[in-house]
Amino acid sequence: MKLAPIALLLASLAFAGPVFADDAGKEEAAKLLDVLDMQATMDQAVVMSLDSQLKANPQLVPYKEVMLGFLRKHMSYESLKPELVELYASEFTAAELKTARAFYSSDTGKKFIASMPRMMTLGAEIGSKQVEKHLPELQALMESEAARIQQSQPAPTP
């Protein structure tokens, strides 16, 4: 009968390790996000992304302030931070996050951080241009598929 409390203690210790590791991972993830200056990075990325969208869709320009307000509300660092911390902590170990933080604290790492929003926007523009360049092909494929779907549907009965 005295073995039951010991067994319970051993079982609880066995599960205590991962909880502490998880907490350490979350702590390191939060520190990394701070070093990455994720708040400013996300703010800048939202503006740059919206500007890119407005260039591609000028009819949306009158709605810029509404869209910006919406994005700042729902895509802000503060609103996404808990999920971002969880994401980083689930993908990387505490040691890996600590190593990444050391890199991003270096001069080269700081250059990467400063360049990220611009590089992301330019990368998105490259992708958009690639799709735009091949839009006639997509339109032809869509028309062909629409015709195929229409032909495969049974004719309406009178």
Tab-separated table of C-alpha atoms in Angstrom:
chain	number	residue	atom	x	y	z
A	1	MET	CA	0.000	0.000	0.000
A	2	LYS	CA	2.929	2.377	0.695
A	3	LEU	CA	4.146	1.863	-2.871
A	4	ALA	CA	1.167	3.745	-4.312
A	5	PRO	CA	2.345	7.224	-3.182
A	6	ILE	CA	5.873	6.463	-4.430
A	7	ALA	CA	4.519	5.277	-7.784
A	8	LEU	CA	2.408	8.425	-8.029
A	9	LEU	CA	5.433	10.603	-7.244
A	10	LEU	CA	7.564	8.827	-9.853
A	11	ALA	CA	4.815	9.158	-12.442
A	12	SER	CA	4.429	12.868	-11.752
A	13	LEU	CA	8.204	13.376	-12.047
A	14	ALA	CA	8.213	11.541	-15.355
A	15	PHE	CA	5.695	14.021	-16.736
A	16	ALA	CA	7.287	17.090	-15.117
A	17	GLY	CA	10.261	17.158	-17.502
A	18	PRO	CA	8.332	17.887	-20.690
A	19	VAL	CA	6.321	20.612	-18.969
A	20	PHE	CA	9.501	22.440	-17.961
A	21	ALA	CA	11.017	21.919	-21.404
A	22	ASP	CA	7.853	23.327	-22.959
A	23	ASP	CA	8.011	26.353	-20.672
A	24	ALA	CA	11.699	26.821	-21.509
A	25	GLY	CA	10.871	26.574	-25.206
A	26	LYS	CA	8.131	29.172	-24.884
A	27	GLU	CA	10.433	31.452	-22.918
A	28	GLU	CA	13.164	31.138	-25.565
A	29	ALA	CA	10.612	31.640	-28.337
A	30	ALA	CA	9.383	34.865	-26.728
A	31	LYS	CA	12.980	36.093	-26.323
A	32	LEU	CA	13.722	35.291	-29.964
A	33	LEU	CA	10.631	37.159	-31.142
A	34	ASP	CA	11.775	40.166	-29.095
A	35	VAL	CA	15.267	40.036	-30.643
A	36	LEU	CA	13.644	39.771	-34.068
A	37	ASP	CA	11.727	42.967	-33.194
A	38	MET	CA	8.669	41.136	-34.426
A	39	GLN	CA	6.367	44.012	-33.462
A	40	ALA	CA	8.039	46.469	-35.837
A	41	THR	CA	8.626	43.782	-38.456
A	42	MET	CA	4.959	42.816	-38.540
A	43	ASP	CA	3.780	46.440	-38.534
A	44	GLN	CA	6.053	47.202	-41.474
A	45	ALA	CA	5.080	43.997	-43.295
A	46	VAL	CA	1.362	44.838	-42.969
A	47	VAL	CA	1.866	48.273	-44.526
A	48	MET	CA	4.135	46.975	-47.290
A	49	SER	CA	1.797	44.096	-48.076
A	50	LEU	CA	-1.209	46.410	-48.239
A	51	ASP	CA	0.686	48.839	-50.485
A	52	SER	CA	1.544	45.952	-52.783
A	53	GLN	CA	-2.113	44.866	-52.882
A	54	LEU	CA	-3.230	48.409	-53.643
A	55	LYS	CA	-0.759	48.623	-56.537
A	56	ALA	CA	-2.183	45.396	-57.937
A	57	ASN	CA	-5.807	46.436	-57.264
A	58	PRO	CA	-6.100	50.244	-57.566
A	59	GLN	CA	-9.888	50.019	-57.131
A	60	LEU	CA	-9.195	49.246	-53.447
A	61	VAL	CA	-7.313	52.518	-52.795
A	62	PRO	CA	-10.411	54.288	-51.366
A	63	TYR	CA	-10.603	51.518	-48.751
A	64	LYS	CA	-6.952	51.753	-47.703
A	65	GLU	CA	-7.576	53.170	-44.218
A	66	VAL	CA	-10.354	50.676	-43.462
A	67	MET	CA	-8.182	47.788	-44.624
A	68	LEU	CA	-5.178	49.086	-42.692
A	69	GLY	CA	-7.239	49.427	-39.513
A	70	PHE	CA	-8.572	45.897	-39.918
A	71	LEU	CA	-5.099	44.445	-40.530
A	72	ARG	CA	-3.604	46.331	-37.591
A	73	LYS	CA	-6.373	45.007	-35.362
A	74	HIS	CA	-6.250	41.361	-36.422
A	75	MET	CA	-2.681	40.963	-37.678
A	76	SER	CA	-0.897	42.918	-34.955
A	77	TYR	CA	1.973	41.333	-33.112
A	78	GLU	CA	0.120	41.591	-29.811
A	79	SER	CA	-2.901	39.727	-31.155
A	80	LEU	CA	-0.747	36.983	-32.695
A	81	LYS	CA	2.081	36.760	-30.132
A	82	PRO	CA	0.707	33.833	-28.058
A	83	GLU	CA	0.206	31.733	-31.180
A	84	LEU	CA	3.593	32.729	-32.601
A	85	VAL	CA	5.329	31.773	-29.354
A	86	GLU	CA	3.513	28.437	-29.410
A	87	LEU	CA	4.451	27.911	-33.063
A	88	TYR	CA	8.160	28.566	-32.528
A	89	ALA	CA	8.248	26.526	-29.308
A	90	SER	CA	6.581	23.577	-31.016
A	91	GLU	CA	8.873	23.677	-34.045
A	92	PHE	CA	12.222	24.244	-32.305
A	93	THR	CA	13.842	23.131	-29.073
A	94	ALA	CA	14.798	25.680	-26.434
A	95	ALA	CA	18.464	25.156	-27.387
A	96	GLU	CA	17.736	25.785	-31.073
A	97	LEU	CA	15.800	28.934	-30.250
A	98	LYS	CA	18.671	30.135	-28.074
A	99	THR	CA	21.121	29.534	-30.952
A	100	ALA	CA	18.852	31.424	-33.349
A	101	ARG	CA	18.609	34.281	-30.866
A	102	ALA	CA	22.411	34.443	-30.677
A	103	PHE	CA	22.621	34.675	-34.474
A	104	TYR	CA	19.947	37.341	-34.764
A	105	SER	CA	21.704	39.349	-32.049
A	106	SER	CA	24.852	39.482	-34.229
A	107	ASP	CA	25.494	42.201	-36.833
A	108	THR	CA	24.684	39.819	-39.691
A	109	GLY	CA	21.535	38.677	-37.922
A	110	LYS	CA	20.457	42.283	-37.395
A	111	LYS	CA	20.913	42.897	-41.130
A	112	PHE	CA	18.664	39.905	-41.848
A	113	ILE	CA	16.038	41.308	-39.475
A	114	ALA	CA	16.153	44.759	-41.052
A	115	SER	CA	15.807	43.269	-44.550
A	116	MET	CA	13.021	40.766	-43.817
A	117	PRO	CA	9.910	42.914	-44.480
A	118	ARG	CA	11.316	44.322	-47.709
A	119	MET	CA	12.481	40.892	-48.883
A	120	MET	CA	9.098	39.361	-48.095
A	121	THR	CA	7.298	42.081	-50.050
A	122	LEU	CA	9.661	41.786	-53.001
A	123	GLY	CA	9.307	38.011	-52.936
A	124	ALA	CA	5.529	38.335	-53.000
A	125	GLU	CA	5.791	40.751	-55.931
A	126	ILE	CA	7.980	38.256	-57.817
A	127	GLY	CA	5.319	35.598	-57.285
A	128	SER	CA	2.525	37.945	-58.372
A	129	LYS	CA	4.400	38.920	-61.532
A	130	GLN	CA	5.008	35.258	-62.347
A	131	VAL	CA	1.299	34.475	-62.045
A	132	GLU	CA	0.353	37.611	-63.991
A	133	LYS	CA	2.764	36.681	-66.783
A	134	HIS	CA	1.037	33.314	-67.168
A	135	LEU	CA	-2.525	34.496	-66.556
A	136	PRO	CA	-3.680	33.719	-70.125
A	137	GLU	CA	-2.644	30.095	-69.547
A	138	LEU	CA	-4.654	29.970	-66.316
A	139	GLN	CA	-7.662	31.543	-68.013
A	140	ALA	CA	-7.513	28.961	-70.825
A	141	LEU	CA	-7.263	26.133	-68.287
A	142	MET	CA	-10.216	27.511	-66.330
A	143	GLU	CA	-12.330	27.863	-69.481
A	144	SER	CA	-11.451	24.322	-70.532
A	145	GLU	CA	-12.347	22.962	-67.102
A	146	ALA	CA	-15.624	24.916	-67.047
A	147	ALA	CA	-16.554	23.414	-70.422
A	148	ARG	CA	-15.648	19.925	-69.207
A	149	ILE	CA	-17.743	20.341	-66.052
A	150	GLN	CA	-20.689	21.660	-68.016
A	151	GLN	CA	-20.514	18.727	-70.460
A	152	SER	CA	-20.326	16.170	-67.656
A	153	GLN	CA	-23.500	17.424	-65.986
A	154	PRO	CA	-26.694	15.644	-67.025
A	155	ALA	CA	-29.068	17.573	-69.215
A	156	PRO	CA	-32.114	18.941	-67.382
A	157	THR	CA	-35.227	16.861	-67.821
A	158	PRO	CA	-38.318	18.614	-69.193
